[in-house]
Amino acid sequence: MVGRLADGTMPALAETLIRANNCAHPVRLIGRSHTVDRLTGEIVDTFRSIDEPMGRLYKPCGNRRESACPACSRIYARDTFELISTGLHGGKGVPAAVNANPLLFVTLTAPSFGPVHGVREGKQPCHPRMRLAMCPHGRRMACWAQHDAGDPRVGAPLCRDCYDTESAIVWQWHAPELWRRFTIALRRQLAVGLGVRDRDLNDHARLEYAKVAEFQARGLVHFHALVRLDGPDGPGSPAPLAAAAVEAAVRKAVDVVHCTVTPLDDADFERTLRFGAQTDVRVVRNGFAIGDEITTEQVAAYLAKYSTKSADVDPRRPIPHLVWLSDACRGLATRALAGCRFGCDERAGERHPHLCGNCAQSPYALLGRWAAMLGFRGHFSTKSRHYSVTLGALRRARRRFQGLAVDARHHAERLDTRELEARLMADDADTTLVIGSWTYDGSGWPRAGDKALADAAASRAREYAKWRADQRTNHPARQPKGRS
Ligand SMILES: [Zn+2]
Ligand SMILES: [Zn+2]
Ligand SMILES: [Zn+2]
Ligand SMILES: [Zn+2]
C-alpha cells in the first residue's frame, strides 16, 4: 500500500479492486470488445483494456471454494441464496403466488457411524456415563465436557478405531446418488398419492426443489431441501395435493430410498446405504407457523446464514479429525486399487492420478482426488428446472447492472429502478452483440500487497454479511432443527 501511495497508483488499484469484486486471483486479460447493434451493424460501444485504470482487464476468478477465493465464493453463496429464496417468495420473474402451494423444508442427514463429541442443548455434558465404560481399544466411552460450537473436538469420534470410517466415507461418496434416488422415490409417492401412473405425474403436478449440502461437524454432509408442489402449469398454478399429503409422501420416500454399493475390495462387504434417522420435515408457512411448522422468514434467515458458511474444509484452519478423515479417503482409494500391476494404488491419493484402464473402472478410483472434500463429490446446491431463477440468469443480471451503472455514471444519469429488475432479468432478445478479442496475460495481482488489500476488503464484506444474517436469525425467527 505504501508503494502504491508513493508512486501514485493507489487510486487505480482501488478502482480495479471494486471492478474485480475484490477477487483474490483475478484473471488478467488484454484486448478489446465492441458492442454491435444487431440490426444496423453499427458499433455502439468499444471497451479496451488499455483504458482501464491498471491497463488490464481484471476478471474475477469465479471460484466457489472459500479457501481459494473469499470474494468469489461469497458471490456464489449469495446467488445460491437468491435463487432459493425467490422460490419461497417469488420475485426476479418468479410469480409471487409460488408460496400459495405446499412447501416443505426437509433435512436429510447421514446415519450414525459411531459416537462423536457434540454440543448438547442447555450446556449438558457431551457423553455423560457414570460407569467406567471402555471400548475394546481401551478408551473411555464417556465425555463430561460441555463443548461449545467452536471447540475443535466437536464432531470427532470418541474412539477413532471404533468409528466406522469406511462406511462413513463410502456413504459420503454415494450421497449424491442417494439424493437422486430420493427425488425419484418422491415423485413415485406423489403419483401414488394422486392415484396416477408415475409417467403421468407431470400432467397433474410438478415437483420442484432446491437443495444445499452442508458439512456437519463430523465431516459428513447433510442436505437441506425446499420441496414445493406446483400445479401442472408450473410455478403459481394451484397444486392438487395439500401440504400434509406432500409431507407424507416425503416421509415415505425417505423411508424407502436406499442404494446398495460395491465393496471397497475383496475383504470388504456390500453396503446398503440410507439416510439417517434424524430426518426432519417441516411445513413452511407464509406468515404464522403452528406447532412444528416454520415460516418462510425463518427458512430464508437460515439459508442466509448457510450462505455465509464456507463450502469446503479450510486447509488454513485444520481440524484434526477432518484431516484424519481426508487422509482416510486417500487410504481407501489406495485400498480399492491395491494389487494393480501397474502400480495405480501408489498414485490413488494424487489429485489427478494416471490410472490403468482396469483401475479407472473402479467406483472408488477417484476417491483420493476428492479427499479435501472428505469424499463428497456432489454439488453444493442443485435445483430442479422450474424451482426459480437460474445462476446463469443472476450472473447475466449482475453483468447488465454493471453495464447500466457505468452508463449512468458516464452520462450522469439516475438509474430508473422501477423497471430495472424486469430489464435485468429479461430472457434476452438482446438487440446488441458483443464481439471481443482477448489474450491471457496471467492471473493474480501484480504485487503481493494488492492481494492483501483484496483479501481485507473481501473479509470485511463477509463479516458484514454474517452480521446481517445473524440479525435476521436473532430477530423473530428460531433456527430450524436439523443443524449440526
Ligand atoms: Zn475470485
Ligand atoms: Zn465430548
Ligand atoms: Zn475403540
Ligand atoms: Zn491399475
Tab-separated table of C-alpha atoms and ligand atoms in Angstrom:
chain	number	residue	atom	x	y	z
A	1	MET	CA	0.000	0.000	0.000
A	2	VAL	CA	2.869	2.347	0.877
A	3	GLY	CA	4.428	1.557	-2.506
A	4	ARG	CA	1.155	2.253	-4.293
A	5	LEU	CA	0.726	5.523	-2.392
A	6	ALA	CA	4.314	6.561	-3.151
A	7	ASP	CA	4.077	6.012	-6.909
A	8	GLY	CA	0.521	7.380	-7.109
A	9	THR	CA	-1.105	4.149	-8.358
A	10	MET	CA	-3.320	3.664	-5.288
A	11	PRO	CA	-6.487	5.191	-6.835
A	12	ALA	CA	-6.083	2.961	-9.904
A	13	LEU	CA	-5.769	-0.098	-7.683
A	14	ALA	CA	-8.761	0.903	-5.571
A	15	GLU	CA	-10.905	1.308	-8.690
A	16	THR	CA	-9.710	-2.036	-10.090
A	17	LEU	CA	-10.419	-3.819	-6.799
A	18	ILE	CA	-14.004	-2.600	-6.953
A	19	ARG	CA	-14.419	-3.703	-10.557
A	20	ALA	CA	-12.923	-7.143	-9.820
A	21	ASN	CA	-15.147	-7.532	-6.738
A	22	ASN	CA	-12.043	-7.942	-4.527
A	23	CYS	CA	-11.241	-11.293	-6.155
A	24	ALA	CA	-8.074	-12.888	-4.706
A	25	HIS	CA	-6.811	-14.319	-8.027
A	26	PRO	CA	-8.308	-12.365	-10.906
A	27	VAL	CA	-7.507	-13.323	-14.485
A	28	ARG	CA	-5.664	-10.563	-16.374
A	29	LEU	CA	-6.747	-10.021	-19.946
A	30	ILE	CA	-5.534	-7.718	-22.691
A	31	GLY	CA	-7.708	-6.811	-25.643
A	32	ARG	CA	-10.868	-5.083	-26.674
A	33	SER	CA	-14.510	-5.743	-27.372
A	34	HIS	CA	-17.078	-3.978	-29.493
A	35	THR	CA	-20.790	-3.832	-28.829
A	36	VAL	CA	-22.549	-4.035	-32.176
A	37	ASP	CA	-26.178	-3.235	-32.959
A	38	ARG	CA	-27.596	-6.407	-34.489
A	39	LEU	CA	-29.920	-4.551	-36.829
A	40	THR	CA	-27.697	-1.820	-38.210
A	41	GLY	CA	-24.281	-3.422	-37.707
A	42	GLU	CA	-23.141	-0.180	-36.131
A	43	ILE	CA	-20.537	-0.233	-33.344
A	44	VAL	CA	-22.303	1.382	-30.407
A	45	ASP	CA	-19.573	0.957	-27.813
A	46	THR	CA	-15.957	-0.112	-27.514
A	47	PHE	CA	-14.260	-1.393	-24.431
A	48	ARG	CA	-10.442	-1.531	-24.343
A	49	SER	CA	-8.337	-2.947	-21.533
A	50	ILE	CA	-5.763	-0.191	-22.142
A	51	ASP	CA	-8.330	2.361	-20.924
A	52	GLU	CA	-8.787	0.507	-17.621
A	53	PRO	CA	-7.158	2.096	-14.546
A	54	MET	CA	-4.385	-0.512	-14.424
A	55	GLY	CA	-4.165	-1.080	-18.165
A	56	ARG	CA	-5.581	-4.618	-17.990
A	57	LEU	CA	-8.999	-6.163	-17.594
A	58	TYR	CA	-9.089	-7.907	-14.207
A	59	LYS	CA	-11.735	-10.616	-14.415
A	60	PRO	CA	-12.848	-12.308	-11.160
A	61	CYS	CA	-11.778	-15.979	-10.934
A	62	GLY	CA	-15.279	-17.199	-10.042
A	63	ASN	CA	-14.019	-19.941	-7.694
A	64	ARG	CA	-16.684	-21.372	-5.389
A	65	ARG	CA	-14.338	-22.543	-2.654
A	66	GLU	CA	-13.857	-20.092	0.165
A	67	SER	CA	-10.266	-21.159	0.780
A	68	ALA	CA	-9.480	-20.434	-2.896
A	69	CYS	CA	-11.193	-17.048	-3.222
A	70	PRO	CA	-13.183	-15.495	-0.366
A	71	ALA	CA	-14.769	-12.838	-2.585
A	72	CYS	CA	-15.918	-15.019	-5.486
A	73	SER	CA	-17.185	-17.782	-3.201
A	74	ARG	CA	-19.302	-15.151	-1.408
A	75	ILE	CA	-20.924	-14.149	-4.676
A	76	TYR	CA	-21.677	-17.779	-5.423
A	77	ALA	CA	-23.189	-18.261	-1.956
A	78	ARG	CA	-25.264	-15.104	-2.320
A	79	ASP	CA	-26.565	-16.179	-5.720
A	80	THR	CA	-27.477	-19.553	-4.253
A	81	PHE	CA	-29.395	-17.780	-1.513
A	82	GLU	CA	-31.172	-15.606	-4.082
A	83	LEU	CA	-32.242	-18.486	-6.242
A	84	ILE	CA	-33.535	-20.440	-3.279
A	85	SER	CA	-35.409	-17.542	-1.723
A	86	THR	CA	-37.057	-16.476	-4.995
A	87	GLY	CA	-38.626	-19.948	-4.937
A	88	LEU	CA	-40.006	-19.053	-1.487
A	89	HIS	CA	-41.381	-15.565	-2.081
A	90	GLY	CA	-41.339	-15.121	-5.825
A	91	GLY	CA	-39.579	-12.155	-7.414
A	92	LYS	CA	-36.997	-11.882	-10.200
A	93	GLY	CA	-39.554	-13.091	-12.706
A	94	VAL	CA	-40.980	-15.871	-10.471
A	95	PRO	CA	-44.706	-15.314	-9.688
A	96	ALA	CA	-45.433	-14.278	-6.079
A	97	ALA	CA	-48.183	-16.951	-5.988
A	98	VAL	CA	-45.481	-19.661	-5.673
A	99	ASN	CA	-45.828	-19.595	-1.908
A	100	ALA	CA	-49.525	-20.452	-2.015
A	101	ASN	CA	-48.507	-24.020	-2.930
A	102	PRO	CA	-47.361	-26.716	-0.453
A	103	LEU	CA	-43.781	-26.067	0.565
A	104	LEU	CA	-41.638	-28.233	2.842
A	105	PHE	CA	-38.239	-27.739	4.425
A	106	VAL	CA	-36.594	-31.150	4.538
A	107	THR	CA	-33.294	-32.033	6.218
A	108	LEU	CA	-31.736	-35.351	5.296
A	109	THR	CA	-28.793	-36.434	7.412
A	110	ALA	CA	-26.155	-39.132	7.327
A	111	PRO	CA	-26.675	-42.145	9.605
A	112	SER	CA	-24.563	-42.547	12.736
A	113	PHE	CA	-21.236	-44.320	12.283
A	114	GLY	CA	-20.271	-44.238	15.948
A	115	PRO	CA	-20.412	-41.810	18.895
A	116	VAL	CA	-18.837	-38.381	18.342
A	117	HIS	CA	-18.306	-35.364	20.607
A	118	GLY	CA	-21.157	-32.939	20.316
A	119	VAL	CA	-22.721	-29.701	21.518
A	120	ARG	CA	-25.671	-30.543	23.768
A	121	GLU	CA	-28.673	-28.358	24.458
A	122	GLY	CA	-28.676	-26.425	27.714
A	123	LYS	CA	-24.967	-26.913	28.459
A	124	GLN	CA	-25.373	-30.640	29.108
A	125	PRO	CA	-22.228	-32.768	29.161
A	126	CYS	CA	-21.214	-34.477	25.916
A	127	HIS	CA	-21.448	-38.206	26.736
A	128	PRO	CA	-22.192	-38.484	30.448
A	129	ARG	CA	-21.650	-42.010	31.735
A	130	MET	CA	-21.088	-42.903	35.348
A	131	ARG	CA	-19.885	-46.465	34.794
A	132	LEU	CA	-16.358	-46.874	33.579
A	133	ALA	CA	-17.302	-47.880	30.041
A	134	MET	CA	-14.266	-48.822	27.961
A	135	CYS	CA	-14.183	-49.646	24.266
A	136	PRO	CA	-12.171	-52.695	23.019
A	137	HIS	CA	-9.287	-50.250	22.335
A	138	GLY	CA	-9.138	-49.252	25.990
A	139	ARG	CA	-10.621	-45.787	25.520
A	140	ARG	CA	-13.252	-44.343	27.868
A	141	MET	CA	-16.577	-44.034	26.094
A	142	ALA	CA	-17.623	-41.089	28.218
A	143	CYS	CA	-17.029	-37.357	27.998
A	144	TRP	CA	-18.133	-34.897	30.635
A	145	ALA	CA	-17.041	-31.778	28.759
A	146	GLN	CA	-19.591	-29.110	27.822
A	147	HIS	CA	-18.435	-28.348	24.313
A	148	ASP	CA	-19.323	-25.133	22.571
A	149	ALA	CA	-19.673	-24.905	18.791
A	150	GLY	CA	-16.154	-23.522	18.345
A	151	ASP	CA	-14.492	-26.477	20.087
A	152	PRO	CA	-12.379	-28.379	17.514
A	153	ARG	CA	-13.237	-31.671	19.261
A	154	VAL	CA	-16.907	-31.324	18.269
A	155	GLY	CA	-17.650	-33.958	15.620
A	156	ALA	CA	-14.580	-36.065	16.449
A	157	PRO	CA	-15.225	-39.752	17.247
A	158	LEU	CA	-14.853	-40.774	20.888
A	159	CYS	CA	-12.663	-43.585	19.550
A	160	ARG	CA	-11.313	-43.397	16.014
A	161	ASP	CA	-10.815	-47.158	15.944
A	162	CYS	CA	-14.403	-47.906	16.914
A	163	TYR	CA	-15.787	-45.386	14.431
A	164	ASP	CA	-16.914	-46.996	11.171
A	165	THR	CA	-14.751	-44.741	8.990
A	166	GLU	CA	-15.064	-46.930	5.875
A	167	SER	CA	-18.854	-46.824	5.916
A	168	ALA	CA	-18.878	-43.090	6.661
A	169	ILE	CA	-16.689	-42.321	3.647
A	170	VAL	CA	-18.486	-44.799	1.388
A	171	TRP	CA	-21.782	-43.163	2.411
A	172	GLN	CA	-20.466	-39.681	1.615
A	173	TRP	CA	-19.080	-40.892	-1.708
A	174	HIS	CA	-22.517	-42.164	-2.750
A	175	ALA	CA	-24.578	-39.402	-1.087
A	176	PRO	CA	-25.315	-37.628	-4.419
A	177	GLU	CA	-26.752	-40.882	-5.806
A	178	LEU	CA	-28.823	-41.343	-2.666
A	179	TRP	CA	-30.244	-37.840	-3.153
A	180	ARG	CA	-31.027	-38.582	-6.808
A	181	ARG	CA	-32.902	-41.729	-5.833
A	182	PHE	CA	-34.783	-39.775	-3.187
A	183	THR	CA	-36.171	-37.391	-5.836
A	184	ILE	CA	-37.288	-40.389	-7.925
A	185	ALA	CA	-38.884	-42.084	-4.909
A	186	LEU	CA	-40.666	-38.851	-4.021
A	187	ARG	CA	-42.148	-38.484	-7.494
A	188	ARG	CA	-43.372	-42.063	-7.230
A	189	GLN	CA	-45.002	-41.410	-3.861
A	190	LEU	CA	-46.692	-38.278	-5.169
A	191	ALA	CA	-48.056	-40.247	-8.117
A	192	VAL	CA	-49.410	-42.829	-5.652
A	193	GLY	CA	-50.998	-40.017	-3.616
A	194	LEU	CA	-52.699	-38.682	-6.744
A	195	GLY	CA	-53.668	-42.141	-7.979
A	196	VAL	CA	-51.877	-41.694	-11.303
A	197	ARG	CA	-49.072	-43.521	-13.109
A	198	ASP	CA	-45.503	-42.294	-12.454
A	199	ARG	CA	-45.027	-41.131	-16.004
A	200	ASP	CA	-48.282	-39.169	-15.977
A	201	LEU	CA	-47.321	-37.184	-12.863
A	202	ASN	CA	-46.371	-34.074	-14.865
A	203	ASP	CA	-49.906	-33.861	-16.265
A	204	HIS	CA	-51.215	-33.390	-12.721
A	205	ALA	CA	-48.490	-31.753	-10.681
A	206	ARG	CA	-44.903	-30.543	-10.852
A	207	LEU	CA	-42.364	-31.391	-8.193
A	208	GLU	CA	-39.826	-28.590	-7.741
A	209	TYR	CA	-36.979	-28.476	-5.272
A	210	ALA	CA	-33.770	-26.709	-4.388
A	211	LYS	CA	-31.228	-28.304	-2.123
A	212	VAL	CA	-27.976	-27.314	-0.488
A	213	ALA	CA	-25.377	-29.598	1.042
A	214	GLU	CA	-23.806	-28.578	4.323
A	215	PHE	CA	-20.907	-30.172	6.163
A	216	GLN	CA	-21.733	-31.142	9.713
A	217	ALA	CA	-19.080	-31.001	12.411
A	218	ARG	CA	-18.380	-34.717	11.983
A	219	GLY	CA	-17.358	-34.085	8.357
A	220	LEU	CA	-20.421	-35.641	6.727
A	221	VAL	CA	-22.839	-33.635	4.636
A	222	HIS	CA	-26.497	-33.297	5.215
A	223	PHE	CA	-28.959	-31.951	2.702
A	224	HIS	CA	-31.405	-29.118	3.289
A	225	ALA	CA	-34.070	-29.139	0.648
A	226	LEU	CA	-37.029	-26.952	-0.128
A	227	VAL	CA	-39.627	-29.138	-1.782
A	228	ARG	CA	-42.557	-27.487	-3.491
A	229	LEU	CA	-45.515	-28.998	-5.308
A	230	ASP	CA	-46.930	-26.893	-8.128
A	231	GLY	CA	-49.895	-27.496	-10.371
A	232	PRO	CA	-49.382	-28.900	-13.897
A	233	ASP	CA	-48.779	-25.404	-15.311
A	234	GLY	CA	-45.730	-24.761	-13.132
A	235	PRO	CA	-44.921	-22.078	-10.525
A	236	GLY	CA	-48.028	-20.230	-9.395
A	237	SER	CA	-50.564	-22.788	-10.641
A	238	PRO	CA	-52.509	-24.419	-7.766
A	239	ALA	CA	-51.266	-27.783	-6.502
A	240	PRO	CA	-53.631	-30.790	-6.437
A	241	LEU	CA	-52.385	-32.011	-3.023
A	242	ALA	CA	-52.322	-30.366	0.411
A	243	ALA	CA	-49.121	-29.844	2.394
A	244	ALA	CA	-49.922	-32.772	4.727
A	245	ALA	CA	-50.148	-35.186	1.775
A	246	VAL	CA	-46.837	-33.933	0.369
A	247	GLU	CA	-45.277	-34.334	3.812
A	248	ALA	CA	-46.496	-37.939	3.983
A	249	ALA	CA	-45.008	-38.576	0.538
A	250	VAL	CA	-41.638	-37.117	1.625
A	251	ARG	CA	-41.532	-39.261	4.768
A	252	LYS	CA	-42.413	-42.387	2.832
A	253	ALA	CA	-39.773	-41.607	0.175
A	254	VAL	CA	-37.083	-41.120	2.839
A	255	ASP	CA	-38.150	-44.436	4.355
A	256	VAL	CA	-37.854	-46.485	1.178
A	257	VAL	CA	-34.866	-44.874	-0.514
A	258	HIS	CA	-31.664	-46.911	-0.404
A	259	CYS	CA	-28.651	-47.646	-2.506
A	260	THR	CA	-26.648	-50.891	-2.477
A	261	VAL	CA	-22.999	-50.243	-3.285
A	262	THR	CA	-19.926	-52.228	-4.304
A	263	PRO	CA	-17.445	-53.249	-1.584
A	264	LEU	CA	-14.111	-51.385	-1.476
A	265	ASP	CA	-12.176	-54.613	-2.080
A	266	ASP	CA	-12.453	-58.388	-1.617
A	267	ALA	CA	-12.050	-58.097	2.145
A	268	ASP	CA	-14.881	-55.559	2.370
A	269	PHE	CA	-18.642	-56.194	2.365
A	270	GLU	CA	-21.589	-54.910	0.393
A	271	ARG	CA	-23.418	-51.990	1.998
A	272	THR	CA	-26.969	-50.749	1.695
A	273	LEU	CA	-26.899	-47.007	2.267
A	274	ARG	CA	-29.771	-44.967	3.625
A	275	PHE	CA	-30.346	-41.561	5.152
A	276	GLY	CA	-30.034	-41.165	8.908
A	277	ALA	CA	-32.852	-41.394	11.421
A	278	GLN	CA	-32.762	-37.657	12.136
A	279	THR	CA	-34.701	-36.723	9.011
A	280	ASP	CA	-36.621	-33.540	9.652
A	281	VAL	CA	-39.641	-32.492	7.597
A	282	ARG	CA	-41.333	-29.144	8.277
A	283	VAL	CA	-44.206	-27.480	6.542
A	284	VAL	CA	-43.265	-23.929	5.586
A	285	ARG	CA	-45.999	-21.365	6.121
A	286	ASN	CA	-46.348	-17.892	4.822
A	287	GLY	CA	-46.980	-15.745	7.901
A	288	PHE	CA	-47.826	-17.732	11.053
A	289	ALA	CA	-46.492	-21.158	11.847
A	290	ILE	CA	-48.352	-23.601	14.083
A	291	GLY	CA	-46.649	-26.377	16.044
A	292	ASP	CA	-43.754	-27.871	14.096
A	293	GLU	CA	-44.235	-25.631	11.123
A	294	ILE	CA	-41.797	-22.879	10.224
A	295	THR	CA	-42.231	-19.633	8.362
A	296	THR	CA	-40.719	-18.567	5.061
A	297	GLU	CA	-38.878	-15.879	7.047
A	298	GLN	CA	-37.204	-18.497	9.247
A	299	VAL	CA	-36.166	-20.563	6.256
A	300	ALA	CA	-34.790	-17.502	4.475
A	301	ALA	CA	-32.855	-16.490	7.616
A	302	TYR	CA	-31.447	-19.974	7.979
A	303	LEU	CA	-30.362	-20.072	4.349
A	304	ALA	CA	-28.819	-16.597	4.596
A	305	LYS	CA	-26.698	-17.936	7.421
A	306	TYR	CA	-25.830	-21.016	5.381
A	307	SER	CA	-24.697	-18.828	2.508
A	308	THR	CA	-22.056	-17.208	4.725
A	309	LYS	CA	-20.585	-20.576	5.708
A	310	SER	CA	-17.711	-21.998	3.715
A	311	ALA	CA	-18.396	-24.964	1.491
A	312	ASP	CA	-15.101	-26.737	1.953
A	313	VAL	CA	-12.624	-27.897	4.539
A	314	ASP	CA	-10.312	-24.976	5.055
A	315	PRO	CA	-6.655	-26.047	4.854
A	316	ARG	CA	-5.654	-22.886	6.743
A	317	ARG	CA	-7.605	-23.949	9.842
A	318	PRO	CA	-7.038	-27.702	10.043
A	319	ILE	CA	-9.343	-29.561	12.426
A	320	PRO	CA	-7.625	-32.798	13.498
A	321	HIS	CA	-10.478	-35.237	12.903
A	322	LEU	CA	-11.236	-33.753	9.478
A	323	VAL	CA	-7.575	-34.014	8.452
A	324	TRP	CA	-7.715	-37.626	9.615
A	325	LEU	CA	-10.902	-38.264	7.563
A	326	SER	CA	-9.360	-36.775	4.459
A	327	ASP	CA	-6.276	-38.997	4.916
A	328	ALA	CA	-8.682	-41.907	5.294
A	329	CYS	CA	-10.191	-41.073	1.881
A	330	ARG	CA	-6.753	-41.365	0.279
A	331	GLY	CA	-6.149	-44.574	2.205
A	332	LEU	CA	-9.386	-46.132	0.961
A	333	ALA	CA	-8.626	-45.117	-2.637
A	334	THR	CA	-5.255	-46.885	-2.303
A	335	ARG	CA	-7.001	-49.899	-0.824
A	336	ALA	CA	-9.580	-50.057	-3.619
A	337	LEU	CA	-6.816	-50.142	-6.258
A	338	ALA	CA	-4.410	-52.381	-4.317
A	339	GLY	CA	-2.651	-55.153	-6.248
A	340	CYS	CA	-2.684	-53.341	-9.583
A	341	ARG	CA	0.363	-54.493	-11.538
A	342	PHE	CA	0.819	-51.005	-12.975
A	343	GLY	CA	1.108	-49.500	-9.503
A	344	CYS	CA	-2.114	-47.451	-9.674
A	345	ASP	CA	-2.614	-47.812	-5.917
A	346	GLU	CA	0.501	-45.722	-5.270
A	347	ARG	CA	-0.949	-42.870	-7.301
A	348	ALA	CA	-4.504	-43.215	-5.979
A	349	GLY	CA	-4.114	-40.360	-3.469
A	350	GLU	CA	-2.998	-37.826	-6.090
A	351	ARG	CA	-5.222	-35.074	-7.351
A	352	HIS	CA	-5.036	-36.213	-10.970
A	353	PRO	CA	-3.858	-39.827	-10.867
A	354	HIS	CA	-3.000	-41.612	-14.144
A	355	LEU	CA	-4.797	-44.919	-13.840
A	356	CYS	CA	-4.741	-48.046	-15.980
A	357	GLY	CA	-7.933	-48.963	-17.831
A	358	ASN	CA	-8.867	-51.577	-15.264
A	359	CYS	CA	-8.451	-49.344	-12.201
A	360	ALA	CA	-10.248	-46.447	-13.875
A	361	GLN	CA	-13.346	-48.699	-13.836
A	362	SER	CA	-13.329	-48.966	-10.046
A	363	PRO	CA	-16.177	-46.968	-8.484
A	364	TYR	CA	-13.665	-45.699	-5.909
A	365	ALA	CA	-10.905	-44.760	-8.408
A	366	LEU	CA	-11.268	-41.020	-7.826
A	367	LEU	CA	-11.930	-41.072	-4.101
A	368	GLY	CA	-8.408	-39.759	-3.410
A	369	ARG	CA	-8.992	-36.789	-5.676
A	370	TRP	CA	-11.954	-35.726	-3.512
A	371	ALA	CA	-10.079	-36.215	-0.249
A	372	ALA	CA	-10.089	-32.470	0.513
A	373	MET	CA	-13.902	-32.583	0.313
A	374	LEU	CA	-13.882	-35.685	2.547
A	375	GLY	CA	-15.222	-37.755	-0.347
A	376	PHE	CA	-18.187	-35.509	-1.178
A	377	ARG	CA	-18.157	-35.030	-4.946
A	378	GLY	CA	-21.655	-33.614	-5.346
A	379	HIS	CA	-22.750	-30.071	-5.988
A	380	PHE	CA	-23.302	-27.825	-3.012
A	381	SER	CA	-26.516	-26.569	-4.466
A	382	THR	CA	-28.834	-28.054	-7.035
A	383	LYS	CA	-32.375	-27.335	-8.033
A	384	SER	CA	-34.993	-28.646	-10.370
A	385	ARG	CA	-35.585	-26.781	-13.605
A	386	HIS	CA	-38.549	-24.634	-12.674
A	387	TYR	CA	-37.892	-24.118	-8.977
A	388	SER	CA	-36.962	-20.460	-9.502
A	389	VAL	CA	-34.361	-18.477	-11.424
A	390	THR	CA	-31.026	-19.915	-12.571
A	391	LEU	CA	-27.490	-18.955	-11.528
A	392	GLY	CA	-26.862	-18.017	-15.173
A	393	ALA	CA	-29.752	-15.535	-15.168
A	394	LEU	CA	-28.460	-13.979	-11.933
A	395	ARG	CA	-24.956	-13.621	-13.385
A	396	ARG	CA	-26.322	-12.089	-16.562
A	397	ALA	CA	-28.375	-9.657	-14.465
A	398	ARG	CA	-25.280	-8.625	-12.484
A	399	ARG	CA	-23.328	-8.026	-15.699
A	400	ARG	CA	-26.152	-5.950	-17.115
A	401	PHE	CA	-26.408	-3.976	-13.906
A	402	GLN	CA	-22.699	-3.182	-14.006
A	403	GLY	CA	-23.109	-2.033	-17.601
A	404	LEU	CA	-26.099	0.147	-16.718
A	405	ALA	CA	-24.306	1.577	-13.687
A	406	VAL	CA	-21.281	2.516	-15.807
A	407	ASP	CA	-23.582	4.114	-18.384
A	408	ALA	CA	-25.414	6.049	-15.710
A	409	ARG	CA	-22.124	7.287	-14.269
A	410	HIS	CA	-20.804	8.346	-17.700
A	411	HIS	CA	-23.949	10.210	-18.617
A	412	ALA	CA	-24.518	11.464	-15.058
A	413	GLU	CA	-27.991	9.927	-15.176
A	414	ARG	CA	-30.050	8.331	-12.482
A	415	LEU	CA	-30.866	4.636	-12.762
A	416	ASP	CA	-34.598	4.077	-13.131
A	417	THR	CA	-35.178	1.409	-10.519
A	418	ARG	CA	-38.834	0.936	-11.405
A	419	GLU	CA	-38.276	-1.214	-14.435
A	420	LEU	CA	-34.769	-2.191	-13.514
A	421	GLU	CA	-35.487	-5.715	-12.298
A	422	ALA	CA	-37.540	-6.613	-15.356
A	423	ARG	CA	-34.763	-5.310	-17.591
A	424	LEU	CA	-32.064	-7.179	-15.683
A	425	MET	CA	-33.916	-10.487	-15.632
A	426	ALA	CA	-35.225	-10.246	-19.232
A	427	ASP	CA	-34.730	-13.521	-21.055
A	428	ASP	CA	-32.717	-11.977	-23.804
A	429	ALA	CA	-33.839	-10.896	-27.133
A	430	ASP	CA	-30.777	-8.693	-26.904
A	431	THR	CA	-30.514	-6.288	-29.755
A	432	THR	CA	-26.796	-5.947	-29.367
A	433	LEU	CA	-23.936	-8.342	-29.841
A	434	VAL	CA	-20.552	-8.197	-28.141
A	435	ILE	CA	-17.517	-9.150	-30.224
A	436	GLY	CA	-14.197	-9.268	-28.467
A	437	SER	CA	-10.644	-10.384	-28.953
A	438	TRP	CA	-8.736	-11.068	-25.784
A	439	THR	CA	-5.410	-12.584	-24.829
A	440	TYR	CA	-4.486	-14.063	-21.496
A	441	ASP	CA	-1.900	-12.030	-19.644
A	442	GLY	CA	-1.685	-14.090	-16.459
A	443	SER	CA	-3.511	-14.432	-13.198
A	444	GLY	CA	-3.347	-12.804	-9.786
A	445	TRP	CA	-2.475	-9.296	-8.673
A	446	PRO	CA	0.853	-7.718	-9.739
A	447	ARG	CA	2.045	-7.039	-6.150
A	448	ALA	CA	1.662	-9.104	-3.006
A	449	GLY	CA	0.213	-6.100	-1.171
A	450	ASP	CA	-2.584	-5.799	-3.730
A	451	LYS	CA	-3.861	-9.256	-2.865
A	452	ALA	CA	-3.686	-8.423	0.845
A	453	LEU	CA	-5.911	-5.407	0.215
A	454	ALA	CA	-8.348	-7.507	-1.834
A	455	ASP	CA	-8.499	-10.130	0.919
A	456	ALA	CA	-9.029	-7.487	3.595
A	457	ALA	CA	-11.890	-5.892	1.668
A	458	ALA	CA	-13.459	-9.302	0.976
A	459	SER	CA	-13.263	-10.307	4.618
A	460	ARG	CA	-14.900	-7.035	5.714
A	461	ALA	CA	-17.737	-7.717	3.276
A	462	ARG	CA	-18.047	-11.244	4.628
A	463	GLU	CA	-18.183	-10.105	8.255
A	464	TYR	CA	-20.889	-7.649	7.328
A	465	ALA	CA	-22.915	-10.370	5.567
A	466	LYS	CA	-22.530	-12.624	8.619
A	467	TRP	CA	-23.647	-9.847	10.913
A	468	ARG	CA	-26.716	-9.229	8.765
A	469	ALA	CA	-27.555	-12.943	8.650
A	470	ASP	CA	-27.267	-13.055	12.459
A	471	GLN	CA	-29.571	-10.069	12.777
A	472	ARG	CA	-32.158	-11.916	10.735
A	473	THR	CA	-31.852	-15.156	12.729
A	474	ASN	CA	-31.927	-13.440	16.105
A	475	HIS	CA	-34.882	-11.365	15.135
A	476	PRO	CA	-38.268	-13.124	15.242
A	477	ALA	CA	-37.001	-16.388	13.882
A	478	ARG	CA	-35.888	-19.541	15.606
A	479	GLN	CA	-33.333	-21.641	13.796
A	480	PRO	CA	-34.906	-24.726	12.236
A	481	LYS	CA	-33.930	-28.085	13.692
A	482	GLY	CA	-31.508	-30.274	11.809
A	483	ARG	CA	-28.422	-28.129	12.119
A	484	SER	CA	-25.240	-29.881	13.162
B	1	ZN	ZN	-12.027	-14.808	-7.243
B	2	ZN	ZN	-17.031	-34.651	24.257
B	3	ZN	ZN	-12.367	-48.095	20.364
B	4	ZN	ZN	-4.234	-50.019	-12.320
